[in-house]
mmCIF file of C-alpha atoms in Angstrom:
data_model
loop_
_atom_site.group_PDB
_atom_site.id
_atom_site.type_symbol
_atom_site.label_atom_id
_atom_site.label_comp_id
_atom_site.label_asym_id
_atom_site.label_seq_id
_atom_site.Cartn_x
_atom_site.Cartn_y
_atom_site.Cartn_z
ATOM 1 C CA UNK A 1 112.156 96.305 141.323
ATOM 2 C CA UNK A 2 114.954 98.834 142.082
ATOM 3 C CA UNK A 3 116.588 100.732 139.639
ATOM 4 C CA UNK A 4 120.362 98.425 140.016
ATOM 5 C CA UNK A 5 117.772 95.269 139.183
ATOM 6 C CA UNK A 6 116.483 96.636 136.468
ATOM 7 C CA UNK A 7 119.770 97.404 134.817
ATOM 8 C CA UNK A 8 120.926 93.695 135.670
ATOM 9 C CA UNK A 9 118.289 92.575 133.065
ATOM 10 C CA UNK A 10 119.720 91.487 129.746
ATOM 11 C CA UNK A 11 116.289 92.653 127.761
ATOM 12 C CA UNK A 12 116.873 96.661 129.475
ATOM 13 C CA UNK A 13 120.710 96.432 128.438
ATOM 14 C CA UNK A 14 120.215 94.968 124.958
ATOM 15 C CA UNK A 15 118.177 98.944 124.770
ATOM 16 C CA UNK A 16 119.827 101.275 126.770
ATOM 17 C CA UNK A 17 123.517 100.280 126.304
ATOM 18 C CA UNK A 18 123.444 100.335 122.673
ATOM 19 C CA UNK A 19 126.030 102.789 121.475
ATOM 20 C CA UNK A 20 123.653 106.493 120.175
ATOM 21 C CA UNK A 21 124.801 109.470 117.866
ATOM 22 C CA UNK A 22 125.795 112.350 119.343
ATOM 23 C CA UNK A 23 126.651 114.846 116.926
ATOM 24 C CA UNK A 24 125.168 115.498 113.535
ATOM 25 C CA UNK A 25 127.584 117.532 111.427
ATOM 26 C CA UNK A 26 127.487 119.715 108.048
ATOM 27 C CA UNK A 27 130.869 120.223 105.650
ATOM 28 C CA UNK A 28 130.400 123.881 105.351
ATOM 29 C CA UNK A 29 133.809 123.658 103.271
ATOM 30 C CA UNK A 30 131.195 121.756 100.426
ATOM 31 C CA UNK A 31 128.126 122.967 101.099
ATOM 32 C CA UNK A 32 126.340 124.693 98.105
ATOM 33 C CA UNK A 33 122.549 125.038 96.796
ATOM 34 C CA UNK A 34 123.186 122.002 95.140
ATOM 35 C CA UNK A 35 125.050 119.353 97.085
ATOM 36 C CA UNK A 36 125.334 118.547 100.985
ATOM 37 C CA UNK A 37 127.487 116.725 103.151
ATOM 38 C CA UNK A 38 126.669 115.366 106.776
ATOM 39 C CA UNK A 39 128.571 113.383 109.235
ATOM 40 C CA UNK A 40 126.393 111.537 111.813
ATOM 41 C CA UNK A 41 128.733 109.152 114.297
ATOM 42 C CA UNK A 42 128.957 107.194 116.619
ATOM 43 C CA UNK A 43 126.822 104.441 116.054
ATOM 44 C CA UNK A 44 126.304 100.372 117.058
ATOM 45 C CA UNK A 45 128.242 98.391 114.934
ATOM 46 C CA UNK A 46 126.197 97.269 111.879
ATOM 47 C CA UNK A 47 123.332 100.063 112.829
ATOM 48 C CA UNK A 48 125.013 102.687 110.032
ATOM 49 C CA UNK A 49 124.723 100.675 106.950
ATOM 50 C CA UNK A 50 121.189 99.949 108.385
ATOM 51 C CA UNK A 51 119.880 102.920 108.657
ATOM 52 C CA UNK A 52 122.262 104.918 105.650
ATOM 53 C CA UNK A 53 120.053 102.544 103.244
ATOM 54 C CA UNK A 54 116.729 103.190 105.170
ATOM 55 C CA UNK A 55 117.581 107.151 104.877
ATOM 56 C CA UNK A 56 119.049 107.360 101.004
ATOM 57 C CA UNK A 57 115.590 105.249 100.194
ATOM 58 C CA UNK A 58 113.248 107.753 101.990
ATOM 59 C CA UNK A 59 114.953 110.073 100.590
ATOM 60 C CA UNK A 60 115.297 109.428 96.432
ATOM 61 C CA UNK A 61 111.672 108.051 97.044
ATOM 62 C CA UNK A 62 109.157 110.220 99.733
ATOM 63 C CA UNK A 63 110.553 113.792 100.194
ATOM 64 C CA UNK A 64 107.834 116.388 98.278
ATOM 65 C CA UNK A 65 109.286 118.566 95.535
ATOM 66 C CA UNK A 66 107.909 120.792 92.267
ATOM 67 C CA UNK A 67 107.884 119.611 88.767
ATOM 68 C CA UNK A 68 106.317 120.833 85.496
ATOM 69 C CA UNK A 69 103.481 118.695 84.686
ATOM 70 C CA UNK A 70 102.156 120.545 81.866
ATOM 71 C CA UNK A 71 103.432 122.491 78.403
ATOM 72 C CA UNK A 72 101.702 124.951 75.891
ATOM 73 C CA UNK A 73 104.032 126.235 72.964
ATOM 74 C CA UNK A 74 102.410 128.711 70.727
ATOM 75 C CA UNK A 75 101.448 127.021 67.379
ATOM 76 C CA UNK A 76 101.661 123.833 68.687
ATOM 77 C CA UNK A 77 98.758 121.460 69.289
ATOM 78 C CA UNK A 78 100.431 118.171 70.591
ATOM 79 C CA UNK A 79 103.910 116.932 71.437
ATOM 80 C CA UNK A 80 104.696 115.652 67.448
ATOM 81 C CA UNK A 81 104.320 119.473 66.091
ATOM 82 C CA UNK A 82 107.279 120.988 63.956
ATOM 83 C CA UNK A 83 107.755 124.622 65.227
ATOM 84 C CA UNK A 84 108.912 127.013 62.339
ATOM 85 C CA UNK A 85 112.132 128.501 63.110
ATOM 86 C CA UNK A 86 112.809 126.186 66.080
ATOM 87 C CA UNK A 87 115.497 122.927 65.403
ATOM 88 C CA UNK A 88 114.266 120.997 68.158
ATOM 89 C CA UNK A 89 110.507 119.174 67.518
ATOM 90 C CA UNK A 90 108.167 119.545 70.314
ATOM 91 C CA UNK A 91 109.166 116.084 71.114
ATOM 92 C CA UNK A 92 112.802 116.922 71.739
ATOM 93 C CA UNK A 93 111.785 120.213 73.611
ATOM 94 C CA UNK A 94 109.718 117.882 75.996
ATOM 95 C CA UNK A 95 112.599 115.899 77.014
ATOM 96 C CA UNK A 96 114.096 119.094 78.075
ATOM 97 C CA UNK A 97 111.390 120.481 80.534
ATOM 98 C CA UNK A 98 111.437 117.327 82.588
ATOM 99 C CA UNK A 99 114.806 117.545 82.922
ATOM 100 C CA UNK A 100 113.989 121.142 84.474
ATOM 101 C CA UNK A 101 114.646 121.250 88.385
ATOM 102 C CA UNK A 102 112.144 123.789 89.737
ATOM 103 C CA UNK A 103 111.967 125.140 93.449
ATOM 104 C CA UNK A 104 108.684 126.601 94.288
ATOM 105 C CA UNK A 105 107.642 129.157 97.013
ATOM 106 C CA UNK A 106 104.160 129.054 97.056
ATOM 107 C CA UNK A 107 101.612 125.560 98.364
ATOM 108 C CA UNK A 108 99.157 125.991 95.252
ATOM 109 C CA UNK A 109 100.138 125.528 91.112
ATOM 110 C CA UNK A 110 101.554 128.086 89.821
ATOM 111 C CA UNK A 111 101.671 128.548 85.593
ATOM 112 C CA UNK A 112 104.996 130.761 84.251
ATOM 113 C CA UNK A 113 106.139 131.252 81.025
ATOM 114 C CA UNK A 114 109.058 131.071 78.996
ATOM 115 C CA UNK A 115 109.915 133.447 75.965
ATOM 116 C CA UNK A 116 112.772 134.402 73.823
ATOM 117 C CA UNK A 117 113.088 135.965 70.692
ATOM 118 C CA UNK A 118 115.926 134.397 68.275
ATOM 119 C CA UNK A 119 118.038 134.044 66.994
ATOM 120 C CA UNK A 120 119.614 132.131 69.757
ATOM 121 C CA UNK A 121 119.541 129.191 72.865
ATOM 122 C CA UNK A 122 116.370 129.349 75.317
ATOM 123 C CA UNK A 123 117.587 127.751 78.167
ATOM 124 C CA UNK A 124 115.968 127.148 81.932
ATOM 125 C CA UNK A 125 117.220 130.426 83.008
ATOM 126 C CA UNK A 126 114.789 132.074 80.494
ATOM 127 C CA UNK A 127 111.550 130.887 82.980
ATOM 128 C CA UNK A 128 110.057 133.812 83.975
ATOM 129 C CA UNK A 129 108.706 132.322 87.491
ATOM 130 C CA UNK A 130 108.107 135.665 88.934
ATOM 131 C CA UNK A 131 108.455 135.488 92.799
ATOM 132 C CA UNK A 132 107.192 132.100 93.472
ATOM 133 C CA UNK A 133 109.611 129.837 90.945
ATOM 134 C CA UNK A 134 113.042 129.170 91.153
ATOM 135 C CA UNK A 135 114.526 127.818 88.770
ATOM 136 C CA UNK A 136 117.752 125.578 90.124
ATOM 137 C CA UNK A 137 119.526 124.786 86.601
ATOM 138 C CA UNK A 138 118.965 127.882 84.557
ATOM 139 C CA UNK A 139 122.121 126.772 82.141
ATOM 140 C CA UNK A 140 119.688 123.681 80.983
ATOM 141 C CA UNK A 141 119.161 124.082 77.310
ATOM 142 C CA UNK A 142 115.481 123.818 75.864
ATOM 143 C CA UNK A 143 115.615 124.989 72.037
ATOM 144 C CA UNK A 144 117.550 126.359 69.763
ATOM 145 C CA UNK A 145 115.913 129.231 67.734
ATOM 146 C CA UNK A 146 117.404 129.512 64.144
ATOM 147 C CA UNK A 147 115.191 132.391 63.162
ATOM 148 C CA UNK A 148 113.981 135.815 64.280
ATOM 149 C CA UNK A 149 110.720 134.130 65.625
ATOM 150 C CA UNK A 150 109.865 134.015 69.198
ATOM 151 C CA UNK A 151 109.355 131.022 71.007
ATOM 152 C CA UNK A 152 107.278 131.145 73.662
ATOM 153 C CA UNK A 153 105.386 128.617 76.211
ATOM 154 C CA UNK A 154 103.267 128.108 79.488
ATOM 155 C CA UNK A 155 104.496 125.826 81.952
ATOM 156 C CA UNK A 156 102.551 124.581 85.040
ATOM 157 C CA UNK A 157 104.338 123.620 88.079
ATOM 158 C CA UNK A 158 103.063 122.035 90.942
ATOM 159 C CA UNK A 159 103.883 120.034 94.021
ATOM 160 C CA UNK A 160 104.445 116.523 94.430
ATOM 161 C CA UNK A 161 106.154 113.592 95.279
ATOM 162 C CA UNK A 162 107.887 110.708 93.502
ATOM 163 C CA UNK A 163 107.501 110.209 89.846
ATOM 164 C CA UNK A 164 104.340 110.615 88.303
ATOM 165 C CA UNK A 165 103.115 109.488 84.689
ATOM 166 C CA UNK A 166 101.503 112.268 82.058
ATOM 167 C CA UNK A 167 98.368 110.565 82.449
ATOM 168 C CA UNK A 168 97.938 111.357 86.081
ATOM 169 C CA UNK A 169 98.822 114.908 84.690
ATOM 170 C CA UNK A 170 96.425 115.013 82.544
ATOM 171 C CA UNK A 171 92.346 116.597 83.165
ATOM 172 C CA UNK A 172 89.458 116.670 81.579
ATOM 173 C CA UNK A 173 89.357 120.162 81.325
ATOM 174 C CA UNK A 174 92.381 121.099 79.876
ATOM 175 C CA UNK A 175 92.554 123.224 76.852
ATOM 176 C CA UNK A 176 93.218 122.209 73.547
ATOM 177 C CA UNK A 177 97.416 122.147 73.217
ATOM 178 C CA UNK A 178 97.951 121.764 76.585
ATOM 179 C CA UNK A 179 99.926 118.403 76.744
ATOM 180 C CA UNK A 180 100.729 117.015 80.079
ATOM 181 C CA UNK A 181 104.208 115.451 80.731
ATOM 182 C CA UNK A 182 105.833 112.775 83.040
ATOM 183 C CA UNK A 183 107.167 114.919 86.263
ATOM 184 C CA UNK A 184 109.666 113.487 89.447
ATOM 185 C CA UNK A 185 109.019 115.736 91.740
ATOM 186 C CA UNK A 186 112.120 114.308 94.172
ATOM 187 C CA UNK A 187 114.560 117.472 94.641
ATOM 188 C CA UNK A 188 116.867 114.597 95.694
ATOM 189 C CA UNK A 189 118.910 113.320 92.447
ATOM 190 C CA UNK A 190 121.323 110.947 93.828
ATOM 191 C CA UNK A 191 122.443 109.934 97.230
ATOM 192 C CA UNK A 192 125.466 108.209 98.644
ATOM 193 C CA UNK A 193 126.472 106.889 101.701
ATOM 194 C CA UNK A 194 129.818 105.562 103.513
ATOM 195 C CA UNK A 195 130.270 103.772 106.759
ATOM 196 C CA UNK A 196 133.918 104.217 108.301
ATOM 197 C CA UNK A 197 135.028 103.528 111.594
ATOM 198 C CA UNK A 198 134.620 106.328 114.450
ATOM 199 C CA UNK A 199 136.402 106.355 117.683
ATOM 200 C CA UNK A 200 134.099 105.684 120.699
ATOM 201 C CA UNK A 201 134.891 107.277 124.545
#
């Protein structure tokens, strides 16, 4: 079969005449540490809502990211303590490390710690990840202080993907006051797509 038959078959066209992307573009006008913008065009008719749903699912759901799984607060032996000189309960302060988003530089766990004497607000920035944490919201608040005491607690951060529940943080091993926390991992927090027409040829 000669390459001009082969073309003349409706199967080959429906394949290789199908319109294809050609240029993949980043706003570097919005670009930041924090947000992204990308242009990908031209496609079939129909194809971009396709595969902008496929691609915002993988996203939100499969790409691997760092979380804290686990907390230790001095004087505190599980998540219901009051802390002396702190407003927040150990509950409330909880709630605020999952909502920390953590960028880590290294494959294996890594444990930092966060201190601060009062009075005052500890806040994200206050992590002390050394060179292998980054912290990406350091503004987040975590507790207020009302005294002169010093709040201070070991966080463990490690890889993963999706969300996972405290109990699949949690080992046999750990030491007493070490509770384990529910952790998303996704460094993606929300996604959204638009089709619009492109000009073809």
């Amino acid at each position: 079969m000669t390459q001009e038959t082969r073309e003349e078959i409706p199967f080959y066209k429906n394949w290789h005449d199908l319109i294809q992307p050609e240029r993949l573009e980043v706003n570097k006008q919005t670009r930041t540490d924090r947000y992204g913008k990308f242009v990908c065009q031209p496609f079939e008719r129909g194809f971009a809502t396709t595969i902008g749903n496929s691609l915002r699912r993988i996203l939100l759901s499969s790409i691997r990211g760092a979380a804290i799984t686990s907390v230790k607060v001095d004087n505190a032996l599980h998540e219901f303590t009051s802390i002396d000189g702190v407003h927040e309960d150990l509950a409330d302060i909880i709630l605020n490390f999952k909502q920390v988003r953590l960028k880590l530089n290294d494959p294996e766990p890594r444990s930092v710690v966060i201190e601060k004497k009062g009075p005052g607000v500890v806040t994200a920035g206050d992590i002390n990840g050394g060179p292998f944490v980054d912290v990406m919201n350091p503004d987040l608040p975590i507790c207020t202080i009302t005294s002169d005491t010093t709040f201070r607690a070991e966080l463990e951060v490690k890889w993963g993907k999706g969300y996972q529940a405290a109990e699949h943080n949690k080992h046999d091993d750990q030491p007493i006051g070490v509770i384990p926390i529910d952790s998303s991992f996704s460094p993606i927090k929300r996604i959204q797509y638009i089709v619009s027409q492109a000009r073809v040829g």
